[in-house]
Every structure is written in C-alpha cells, then in structure tokens.
C-alpha cells in the first residue's frame, strides 16, 4: 500500500533530471510520461493549454504594455470618395441620391457589371446618371480626362445659357419702372402730357427743345387706367422734324454714361460710328463729324434687333459741323393737363398750363400706383400716390 501511495503521490517534489552523462542518473523529466499518464509538472506546459493562456493574456493586456519591438498596427484604409454622383429617376420629384466610394465600380455596375474592372478603363457616365459638381469639393476631385471633357461640356453649356440670358437680365433690370395711373368719375375725357424736364440753360427754346414723352387719355365717367413704362436705355438719334414739329429719327445708337459717339456721312447717308469711352466724365457726348449742320436728339430705346424702337425726349437743332452736344440726363418727369400736344412733339416754348405733378423716376419703386384726381369744386386736377398698385 505504501508503494501505491508513493506511486500516485502528486504532491511529492519532482526529481530534477541529472546530467545525461552521469552514472545512474534518471533521464526522466518532470513532464515526461510516468506509466501511461502524461502529467505536466507546470500549468500551461501542454501545447493547447499554453496557446489558450497566451491568447487570454494578450486579450487582457493593455495597449500601453504592448511589446515595444512589435510592428505598428496597420488599420485598413477606407477608399477616398473622388466625386459625388446622383441617379436621376424620371418620376419627377423622386431623386435617388447615393454617395459612392468607388465611382468606377458603382457607375458601371448598372449596364456593364464586369466590363470595366481594370484600372485603365475609361470613365464614362452611363445613361440615367448626371455628374454633379460641388463647388466645395472641386479642389479634391481627381477626374479622368474623359470626365474632364464632361465637366467642360457642362461648363460650356452653362456659359452659353448665361451669355444668352444676360441681355434679357440687363433689360429686365433697366426696365424696372412701371407707373400705373388710375382715374374714376371724371366729368369729361382728359389728356395728360408727360415731359422730361430739360436742363436749365440759356439755349433752351433757342436751339435746344424738349420733346413730349407720353400723352395718356382718361375717359369720362367710370374707372380708367393708363400704364406708363420707363426704360432706362439712352440713345442719340439723327433727328428729323416735320412741319407739325413731330420728331422722328432716321438712325440712332445706344449710349451709356460717359460714352462718346459720332455721326458721319453725306446727305441721305447719315450714320453713327463706333461708340468710345470718355475720360473722367459722366456726360453723354455726340460729335457731328459731317460737313453740314444736323439735328440731334437724345431719348430712350426699347427692344432689340428689328423690334427696337426709339423715343426722343430732347432735340438740338442746327448743330454745326465738327461741333458736339453733351447731356447729363436726370429722369425727372412733369405732368400737364392739356389737349394741345401729341407724343414726340417738339415744344417750341413753355407749356401754357401749370404742371400738376413732378417726379424723379429714380426715387420711386419699380412698380407704383398713382391716382389722377379731379376736384369737383374748382375743376382742378392732381396726381397722388395710390394706396394700391
């Protein structure tokens, strides 16, 4: 029995191995087989146990205690987003948006799932996709030459549309004054003449004459309305005056503040040359470069091309050869109640009646309303701002 206990005594001190070359030395190590059972002398000596313990130890080990000699941890790199695309759905408001990390793989998975996997493939936008340029991302977009051609095409179309609509925008901005005149219950038909105030000069009514701009008529009884549109596009014209003092223009040229134009040609061949810019001046200048006296006018134009029309507001008569006229126009309009004048008629002298209304068009809103009122007591007229346009 004692021998059996000694045989299975697990608490006995293990015998250290002797030198293999020594006599009578035991060649058995503590972890070697004793009989038919393999008993490790130290915990974790078994290969499978050692692997589990090492894994457990490494899992609990803080990152700061990691082996200093180990290589740095390489984290997977996310693919950079080169551009943003949007898929257009023909259902109107249904616009499906998707941000794509790899433009090639995502774009060509629709029609060509495997045709363009190589890195040298051309980048083409399939049908149904639209390239969206984000201003804040333009610096980071690395586009293929084919994509550059798409962007160039888009930019060309945008610039073309801008070039086409710019004259319309300019015209809308300049045609920004509309005056609506209302009347109600007038005793008889009444005509109102609108004239722009001429500059104060000693040549007024000698060789410089104002021209009637508009004549509007309000019908008696009931309600009446007249609309007057002001177009701030100035022009010089080659004036022709008939026996009724009506002013027309055989030719005209558009000018802006500080421009200088010239009229040239012989009898029956008058025309305006190229417009140039003056130096440090805001005056409108027109030079008579012909060999004869001519009549010149300044006024407004509306429309473009064959539909352009010219309305004179001031005329100079007998401008000498090699002389010039200049004007600094202020759109101050004056209203008179009179039946004696027509539109585009030159005023040879002061208007016989007193003005009932004066307004600087630059100081009013784009669209305004005005009431034309008749005083039943004394029969006088006045123009006052309307509460509604």
GROMACS .gro file of C-alpha atoms in nm:
model
  389
    1UNK     CA    1   0.000   0.000   0.000
    2UNK     CA    2   0.283   0.236   0.076
    3UNK     CA    3   0.427   0.176  -0.265
    4UNK     CA    4   0.091   0.260  -0.423
    5UNK     CA    5   0.069   0.591  -0.237
    6UNK     CA    6   0.419   0.677  -0.338
    7UNK     CA    7   0.333   0.592  -0.693
    8UNK     CA    8   0.033   0.825  -0.705
    9UNK     CA    9   0.158   1.098  -0.470
   10UNK     CA   10   0.111   1.414  -0.676
   11UNK     CA   11   0.245   1.640  -0.402
   12UNK     CA   12   0.587   1.484  -0.395
   13UNK     CA   13   0.866   1.712  -0.504
   14UNK     CA   14   0.965   1.639  -0.860
   15UNK     CA   15   1.304   1.495  -0.918
   16UNK     CA   16   1.531   1.717  -1.115
   17UNK     CA   17   1.697   1.548  -1.406
   18UNK     CA   18   2.062   1.457  -1.366
   19UNK     CA   19   2.327   1.510  -1.616
   20UNK     CA   20   2.255   1.269  -1.900
   21UNK     CA   21   2.615   1.165  -1.892
   22UNK     CA   22   2.622   1.092  -1.517
   23UNK     CA   23   2.605   0.739  -1.382
   24UNK     CA   24   2.275   0.611  -1.257
   25UNK     CA   25   2.109   0.940  -1.340
   26UNK     CA   26   1.737   0.941  -1.409
   27UNK     CA   27   1.679   1.050  -1.763
   28UNK     CA   28   1.310   1.130  -1.699
   29UNK     CA   29   1.196   1.496  -1.695
   30UNK     CA   30   0.901   1.613  -1.484
   31UNK     CA   31   0.682   1.650  -1.788
   32UNK     CA   32   0.771   1.312  -1.935
   33UNK     CA   33   0.548   1.010  -1.921
   34UNK     CA   34   0.514   0.816  -1.593
   35UNK     CA   35   0.346   0.494  -1.676
   36UNK     CA   36   0.055   0.555  -1.913
   37UNK     CA   37  -0.044   0.907  -1.791
   38UNK     CA   38   0.124   1.231  -1.901
   39UNK     CA   39   0.115   1.481  -1.613
   40UNK     CA   40   0.262   1.828  -1.684
   41UNK     CA   41   0.476   1.948  -1.395
   42UNK     CA   42   0.381   2.314  -1.455
   43UNK     CA   43   0.040   2.455  -1.553
   44UNK     CA   44   0.029   2.559  -1.917
   45UNK     CA   45   0.306   2.324  -2.028
   46UNK     CA   46   0.062   2.143  -2.256
   47UNK     CA   47   0.070   2.296  -2.607
   48UNK     CA   48  -0.306   2.350  -2.631
   49UNK     CA   49  -0.325   2.499  -2.281
   50UNK     CA   50  -0.030   2.726  -2.345
   51UNK     CA   51  -0.195   2.863  -2.660
   52UNK     CA   52  -0.518   2.938  -2.472
   53UNK     CA   53  -0.336   3.106  -2.183
   54UNK     CA   54  -0.126   3.319  -2.418
   55UNK     CA   55  -0.438   3.427  -2.605
   56UNK     CA   56  -0.619   3.513  -2.283
   57UNK     CA   57  -0.320   3.702  -2.151
   58UNK     CA   58  -0.278   3.902  -2.470
   59UNK     CA   59  -0.652   3.991  -2.472
   60UNK     CA   60  -0.632   4.138  -2.122
   61UNK     CA   61  -0.304   4.312  -2.183
   62UNK     CA   62  -0.342   4.692  -2.215
   63UNK     CA   63  -0.229   4.858  -2.535
   64UNK     CA   64   0.035   5.061  -2.349
   65UNK     CA   65   0.206   4.738  -2.235
   66UNK     CA   66   0.227   4.601  -2.585
   67UNK     CA   67   0.564   4.474  -2.692
   68UNK     CA   68   0.777   4.774  -2.787
   69UNK     CA   69   0.954   4.581  -3.054
   70UNK     CA   70   0.630   4.491  -3.229
   71UNK     CA   71   0.538   4.649  -3.560
   72UNK     CA   72   0.274   4.929  -3.555
   73UNK     CA   73  -0.082   4.817  -3.601
   74UNK     CA   74  -0.198   4.870  -3.959
   75UNK     CA   75  -0.558   4.976  -3.983
   76UNK     CA   76  -0.749   4.925  -4.309
   77UNK     CA   77  -0.766   5.234  -4.526
   78UNK     CA   78  -1.110   5.348  -4.640
   79UNK     CA   79  -1.139   5.431  -5.010
   80UNK     CA   80  -1.140   5.804  -5.078
   81UNK     CA   81  -1.450   5.945  -5.235
   82UNK     CA   82  -1.343   6.115  -5.558
   83UNK     CA   83  -1.674   6.261  -5.666
   84UNK     CA   84  -2.043   6.257  -5.597
   85UNK     CA   85  -2.299   6.132  -5.844
   86UNK     CA   86  -2.674   6.132  -5.840
   87UNK     CA   87  -2.907   5.888  -6.009
   88UNK     CA   88  -3.193   6.061  -6.184
   89UNK     CA   89  -3.533   5.899  -6.173
   90UNK     CA   90  -3.786   6.002  -6.443
   91UNK     CA   91  -4.062   6.016  -6.184
   92UNK     CA   92  -4.025   6.389  -6.130
   93UNK     CA   93  -3.976   6.455  -5.759
   94UNK     CA   94  -3.825   6.112  -5.689
   95UNK     CA   95  -3.450   6.179  -5.692
   96UNK     CA   96  -3.247   5.890  -5.554
   97UNK     CA   97  -2.916   6.001  -5.410
   98UNK     CA   98  -2.627   5.769  -5.340
   99UNK     CA   99  -2.275   5.852  -5.230
  100UNK     CA  100  -2.027   5.614  -5.386
  101UNK     CA  101  -1.679   5.532  -5.265
  102UNK     CA  102  -1.555   5.383  -5.592
  103UNK     CA  103  -1.702   5.572  -5.889
  104UNK     CA  104  -1.592   5.311  -6.146
  105UNK     CA  105  -1.736   5.008  -5.972
  106UNK     CA  106  -2.060   5.179  -5.878
  107UNK     CA  107  -2.119   5.355  -6.207
  108UNK     CA  108  -2.062   5.062  -6.436
  109UNK     CA  109  -2.241   4.804  -6.225
  110UNK     CA  110  -2.566   4.917  -6.388
  111UNK     CA  111  -2.512   4.839  -6.754
  112UNK     CA  112  -2.167   4.680  -6.760
  113UNK     CA  113  -2.108   4.489  -6.435
  114UNK     CA  114  -1.776   4.335  -6.538
  115UNK     CA  115  -1.668   4.522  -6.848
  116UNK     CA  116  -1.466   4.792  -6.670
  117UNK     CA  117  -1.290   4.638  -6.374
  118UNK     CA  118  -0.939   4.729  -6.483
  119UNK     CA  119  -0.778   5.047  -6.356
  120UNK     CA  120  -0.711   5.173  -6.708
  121UNK     CA  121  -1.079   5.171  -6.805
  122UNK     CA  122  -1.234   5.489  -6.940
  123UNK     CA  123  -1.468   5.665  -6.701
  124UNK     CA  124  -1.796   5.723  -6.878
  125UNK     CA  125  -2.130   5.826  -6.735
  126UNK     CA  126  -2.396   5.567  -6.819
  127UNK     CA  127  -2.741   5.670  -6.931
  128UNK     CA  128  -2.952   5.781  -6.637
  129UNK     CA  129  -2.668   5.936  -6.436
  130UNK     CA  130  -2.576   6.302  -6.403
  131UNK     CA  131  -2.244   6.441  -6.283
  132UNK     CA  132  -2.297   6.697  -6.007
  133UNK     CA  133  -2.013   6.945  -5.950
  134UNK     CA  134  -1.994   7.058  -5.589
  135UNK     CA  135  -1.814   7.394  -5.553
  136UNK     CA  136  -1.674   7.298  -5.211
  137UNK     CA  137  -1.534   6.971  -5.349
  138UNK     CA  138  -1.380   7.091  -5.675
  139UNK     CA  139  -1.034   7.106  -5.520
  140UNK     CA  140  -1.041   6.739  -5.417
  141UNK     CA  141  -1.195   6.587  -5.729
  142UNK     CA  142  -0.944   6.392  -5.935
  143UNK     CA  143  -1.122   6.334  -6.262
  144UNK     CA  144  -1.021   6.119  -6.555
  145UNK     CA  145  -0.961   6.305  -6.885
  146UNK     CA  146  -1.292   6.168  -7.008
  147UNK     CA  147  -1.463   6.310  -6.701
  148UNK     CA  148  -1.284   6.640  -6.764
  149UNK     CA  149  -1.447   6.651  -7.106
  150UNK     CA  150  -1.787   6.600  -6.943
  151UNK     CA  151  -1.723   6.885  -6.698
  152UNK     CA  152  -1.601   7.106  -6.982
  153UNK     CA  153  -1.917   7.032  -7.180
  154UNK     CA  154  -2.135   7.119  -6.881
  155UNK     CA  155  -1.946   7.444  -6.819
  156UNK     CA  156  -1.971   7.541  -7.186
  157UNK     CA  157  -2.345   7.489  -7.182
  158UNK     CA  158  -2.381   7.690  -6.861
  159UNK     CA  159  -2.175   7.976  -7.004
  160UNK     CA  160  -2.376   7.966  -7.326
  161UNK     CA  161  -2.702   7.998  -7.135
  162UNK     CA  162  -2.557   8.283  -6.927
  163UNK     CA  163  -2.450   8.464  -7.244
  164UNK     CA  164  -2.798   8.423  -7.389
  165UNK     CA  165  -2.991   8.541  -7.085
  166UNK     CA  166  -2.755   8.822  -6.979
  167UNK     CA  167  -2.906   9.078  -7.222
  168UNK     CA  168  -3.253   8.981  -7.103
  169UNK     CA  169  -3.150   9.018  -6.738
  170UNK     CA  170  -2.992   9.356  -6.811
  171UNK     CA  171  -3.305   9.468  -6.991
  172UNK     CA  172  -3.526   9.350  -6.706
  173UNK     CA  173  -3.308   9.532  -6.454
  174UNK     CA  174  -3.311   9.850  -6.659
  175UNK     CA  175  -3.683   9.819  -6.743
  176UNK     CA  176  -3.777   9.833  -6.379
  177UNK     CA  177  -4.008  10.133  -6.357
  178UNK     CA  178  -4.377  10.092  -6.425
  179UNK     CA  179  -4.625  10.363  -6.330
  180UNK     CA  180  -4.996  10.283  -6.318
  181UNK     CA  181  -5.232  10.582  -6.329
  182UNK     CA  182  -5.596  10.542  -6.216
  183UNK     CA  183  -5.893  10.773  -6.259
  184UNK     CA  184  -6.254  10.748  -6.152
  185UNK     CA  185  -6.563  10.960  -6.222
  186UNK     CA  186  -6.408  11.227  -6.445
  187UNK     CA  187  -6.657  11.477  -6.585
  188UNK     CA  188  -6.506  11.463  -6.936
  189UNK     CA  189  -6.226  11.297  -7.130
  190UNK     CA  190  -5.894  11.434  -7.007
  191UNK     CA  191  -5.546  11.416  -7.164
  192UNK     CA  192  -5.228  11.424  -6.955
  193UNK     CA  193  -4.893  11.509  -7.115
  194UNK     CA  194  -4.568  11.379  -6.967
  195UNK     CA  195  -4.244  11.565  -7.042
  196UNK     CA  196  -3.894  11.520  -6.904
  197UNK     CA  197  -3.755  11.840  -6.759
  198UNK     CA  198  -3.485  11.986  -6.990
  199UNK     CA  199  -3.158  12.113  -6.844
  200UNK     CA  200  -3.160  12.472  -6.729
  201UNK     CA  201  -2.965  12.660  -6.995
  202UNK     CA  202  -2.987  12.985  -7.186
  203UNK     CA  203  -3.010  12.783  -7.509
  204UNK     CA  204  -3.343  12.635  -7.410
  205UNK     CA  205  -3.611  12.707  -7.673
  206UNK     CA  206  -3.346  12.859  -7.898
  207UNK     CA  207  -3.165  12.557  -8.038
  208UNK     CA  208  -3.249  12.308  -7.765
  209UNK     CA  209  -3.609  12.190  -7.722
  210UNK     CA  210  -3.788  11.935  -7.501
  211UNK     CA  211  -3.998  11.669  -7.670
  212UNK     CA  212  -4.327  11.529  -7.540
  213UNK     CA  213  -4.262  11.182  -7.399
  214UNK     CA  214  -4.613  11.042  -7.346
  215UNK     CA  215  -4.974  11.154  -7.379
  216UNK     CA  216  -5.231  10.946  -7.189
  217UNK     CA  217  -5.607  10.995  -7.206
  218UNK     CA  218  -5.861  10.913  -6.933
  219UNK     CA  219  -6.221  10.855  -7.038
  220UNK     CA  220  -6.506  11.029  -6.864
  221UNK     CA  221  -6.725  10.852  -6.608
  222UNK     CA  222  -6.647  10.516  -6.457
  223UNK     CA  223  -6.297  10.386  -6.388
  224UNK     CA  224  -5.995  10.426  -6.612
  225UNK     CA  225  -5.634  10.315  -6.608
  226UNK     CA  226  -5.318  10.405  -6.801
  227UNK     CA  227  -4.982  10.231  -6.769
  228UNK     CA  228  -4.653  10.405  -6.847
  229UNK     CA  229  -4.327  10.210  -6.863
  230UNK     CA  230  -3.990  10.378  -6.822
  231UNK     CA  231  -3.689  10.216  -6.993
  232UNK     CA  232  -3.352  10.345  -6.877
  233UNK     CA  233  -3.167  10.282  -7.204
  234UNK     CA  234  -3.040  10.606  -7.352
  235UNK     CA  235  -2.954  10.672  -7.715
  236UNK     CA  236  -2.857  10.951  -7.951
  237UNK     CA  237  -3.061  10.993  -8.268
  238UNK     CA  238  -3.030  11.169  -8.601
  239UNK     CA  239  -3.341  11.386  -8.570
  240UNK     CA  240  -3.585  11.468  -8.846
  241UNK     CA  241  -3.853  11.728  -8.771
  242UNK     CA  242  -4.163  11.765  -8.986
  243UNK     CA  243  -4.391  12.068  -9.035
  244UNK     CA  244  -4.605  11.965  -8.734
  245UNK     CA  245  -4.299  11.970  -8.508
  246UNK     CA  246  -4.310  11.592  -8.470
  247UNK     CA  247  -3.963  11.448  -8.411
  248UNK     CA  248  -3.852  11.121  -8.568
  249UNK     CA  249  -3.510  10.958  -8.605
  250UNK     CA  250  -3.354  10.817  -8.921
  251UNK     CA  251  -3.078  10.648  -8.718
  252UNK     CA  252  -2.983  10.606  -8.354
  253UNK     CA  253  -2.717  10.446  -8.136
  254UNK     CA  254  -2.736  10.330  -7.775
  255UNK     CA  255  -2.505  10.502  -7.528
  256UNK     CA  256  -2.426  10.485  -7.158
  257UNK     CA  257  -2.296  10.736  -6.910
  258UNK     CA  258  -1.952  10.856  -7.023
  259UNK     CA  259  -1.987  10.736  -7.385
  260UNK     CA  260  -1.885  10.941  -7.691
  261UNK     CA  261  -2.039  10.878  -8.033
  262UNK     CA  262  -2.000  11.037  -8.377
  263UNK     CA  263  -2.233  11.090  -8.669
  264UNK     CA  264  -2.080  11.075  -9.016
  265UNK     CA  265  -2.184  11.056  -9.381
  266UNK     CA  266  -2.316  11.283  -9.652
  267UNK     CA  267  -2.674  11.390  -9.730
  268UNK     CA  268  -2.910  11.095  -9.708
  269UNK     CA  269  -2.632  10.871  -9.574
  270UNK     CA  270  -2.602  10.977  -9.212
  271UNK     CA  271  -2.498  10.704  -8.972
  272UNK     CA  272  -2.341  10.666  -8.630
  273UNK     CA  273  -1.991  10.530  -8.591
  274UNK     CA  274  -1.831  10.330  -8.313
  275UNK     CA  275  -1.903  10.437  -7.956
  276UNK     CA  276  -1.598  10.512  -7.738
  277UNK     CA  277  -1.550  10.582  -7.369
  278UNK     CA  278  -1.465  10.928  -7.241
  279UNK     CA  279  -1.204  11.010  -6.978
  280UNK     CA  280  -1.331  11.103  -6.632
  281UNK     CA  281  -1.672  11.215  -6.749
  282UNK     CA  282  -2.030  11.101  -6.698
  283UNK     CA  283  -2.171  11.315  -6.977
  284UNK     CA  284  -2.327  11.177  -7.292
  285UNK     CA  285  -2.143  11.328  -7.590
  286UNK     CA  286  -2.229  11.319  -7.960
  287UNK     CA  287  -1.998  11.477  -8.218
  288UNK     CA  288  -2.102  11.600  -8.562
  289UNK     CA  289  -1.830  11.470  -8.792
  290UNK     CA  290  -2.017  11.561  -9.110
  291UNK     CA  291  -1.969  11.867  -9.330
  292UNK     CA  292  -2.320  12.002  -9.268
  293UNK     CA  293  -2.546  12.113  -8.987
  294UNK     CA  294  -2.756  11.836  -8.838
  295UNK     CA  295  -3.030  11.799  -8.579
  296UNK     CA  296  -2.956  11.555  -8.297
  297UNK     CA  297  -3.177  11.414  -8.025
  298UNK     CA  298  -3.141  11.212  -7.707
  299UNK     CA  299  -3.404  10.969  -7.586
  300UNK     CA  300  -3.485  10.612  -7.487
  301UNK     CA  301  -3.483  10.285  -7.674
  302UNK     CA  302  -3.674   9.967  -7.603
  303UNK     CA  303  -3.649   9.620  -7.754
  304UNK     CA  304  -3.367   9.467  -7.956
  305UNK     CA  305  -3.289   9.390  -8.317
  306UNK     CA  306  -3.565   9.471  -8.567
  307UNK     CA  307  -3.808   9.529  -8.279
  308UNK     CA  308  -3.603   9.811  -8.128
  309UNK     CA  309  -3.782  10.146  -8.105
  310UNK     CA  310  -3.656  10.496  -8.023
  311UNK     CA  311  -3.842  10.774  -7.838
  312UNK     CA  312  -3.676  11.120  -7.833
  313UNK     CA  313  -3.704  11.342  -7.526
  314UNK     CA  314  -3.476  11.634  -7.616
  315UNK     CA  315  -3.362  11.773  -7.952
  316UNK     CA  316  -3.084  12.007  -8.066
  317UNK     CA  317  -3.136  12.186  -8.395
  318UNK     CA  318  -2.866  12.316  -8.630
  319UNK     CA  319  -2.565  12.152  -8.465
  320UNK     CA  320  -2.267  12.282  -8.662
  321UNK     CA  321  -2.008  12.071  -8.840
  322UNK     CA  322  -1.728  11.948  -8.611
  323UNK     CA  323  -1.934  12.057  -8.309
  324UNK     CA  324  -2.072  11.836  -8.038
  325UNK     CA  325  -2.362  11.820  -7.794
  326UNK     CA  326  -2.350  11.683  -7.441
  327UNK     CA  327  -2.612  11.589  -7.186
  328UNK     CA  328  -2.633  11.457  -6.832
  329UNK     CA  329  -2.978  11.308  -6.811
  330UNK     CA  330  -3.189  11.309  -6.494
  331UNK     CA  331  -3.527  11.133  -6.534
  332UNK     CA  332  -3.748  11.398  -6.376
  333UNK     CA  333  -4.089  11.378  -6.541
  334UNK     CA  334  -4.351  11.653  -6.530
  335UNK     CA  335  -4.725  11.614  -6.597
  336UNK     CA  336  -4.951  11.871  -6.763
  337UNK     CA  337  -5.323  11.858  -6.839
  338UNK     CA  338  -5.357  11.976  -7.198
  339UNK     CA  339  -5.509  11.875  -7.532
  340UNK     CA  340  -5.272  12.077  -7.746
  341UNK     CA  341  -4.980  11.834  -7.786
  342UNK     CA  342  -4.901  11.489  -7.921
  343UNK     CA  343  -4.637  11.229  -7.836
  344UNK     CA  344  -4.292  11.305  -7.987
  345UNK     CA  345  -4.388  11.668  -8.049
  346UNK     CA  346  -4.118  11.928  -8.002
  347UNK     CA  347  -4.212  12.209  -7.761
  348UNK     CA  348  -4.122  12.544  -7.914
  349UNK     CA  349  -4.187  12.729  -7.590
  350UNK     CA  350  -4.318  12.699  -7.235
  351UNK     CA  351  -4.635  12.499  -7.180
  352UNK     CA  352  -4.933  12.729  -7.131
  353UNK     CA  353  -5.071  12.541  -6.830
  354UNK     CA  354  -4.907  12.478  -6.496
  355UNK     CA  355  -4.760  12.142  -6.405
  356UNK     CA  356  -4.975  11.927  -6.176
  357UNK     CA  357  -4.710  11.669  -6.085
  358UNK     CA  358  -4.331  11.628  -6.086
  359UNK     CA  359  -4.144  11.308  -6.004
  360UNK     CA  360  -3.786  11.183  -6.018
  361UNK     CA  361  -3.828  10.830  -6.151
  362UNK     CA  362  -3.502  10.717  -5.995
  363UNK     CA  363  -3.650  10.775  -5.649
  364UNK     CA  364  -3.966  10.563  -5.682
  365UNK     CA  365  -4.025  10.189  -5.662
  366UNK     CA  366  -4.014   9.959  -5.960
  367UNK     CA  367  -4.394   9.941  -5.978
  368UNK     CA  368  -4.607  10.224  -5.843
  369UNK     CA  369  -4.968  10.335  -5.848
  370UNK     CA  370  -5.098  10.691  -5.886
  371UNK     CA  371  -5.448  10.838  -5.864
  372UNK     CA  372  -5.549  11.107  -6.112
  373UNK     CA  373  -5.799  11.312  -5.915
  374UNK     CA  374  -6.038  11.583  -6.032
  375UNK     CA  375  -6.153  11.844  -5.780
  376UNK     CA  376  -6.528  11.886  -5.825
  377UNK     CA  377  -6.527  12.226  -5.655
  378UNK     CA  378  -6.278  12.415  -5.872
  379UNK     CA  379  -6.226  12.168  -6.162
  380UNK     CA  380  -5.853  12.134  -6.095
  381UNK     CA  381  -5.651  11.813  -6.126
  382UNK     CA  382  -5.383  11.647  -5.920
  383UNK     CA  383  -5.185  11.323  -5.908
  384UNK     CA  384  -5.138  11.150  -5.573
  385UNK     CA  385  -4.984  10.816  -5.468
  386UNK     CA  386  -5.236  10.531  -5.468
  387UNK     CA  387  -5.282  10.303  -5.170
  388UNK     CA  388  -5.265  10.002  -5.403
  389UNK     CA  389  -5.058   9.944  -5.715
   0.00000   0.00000   0.00000
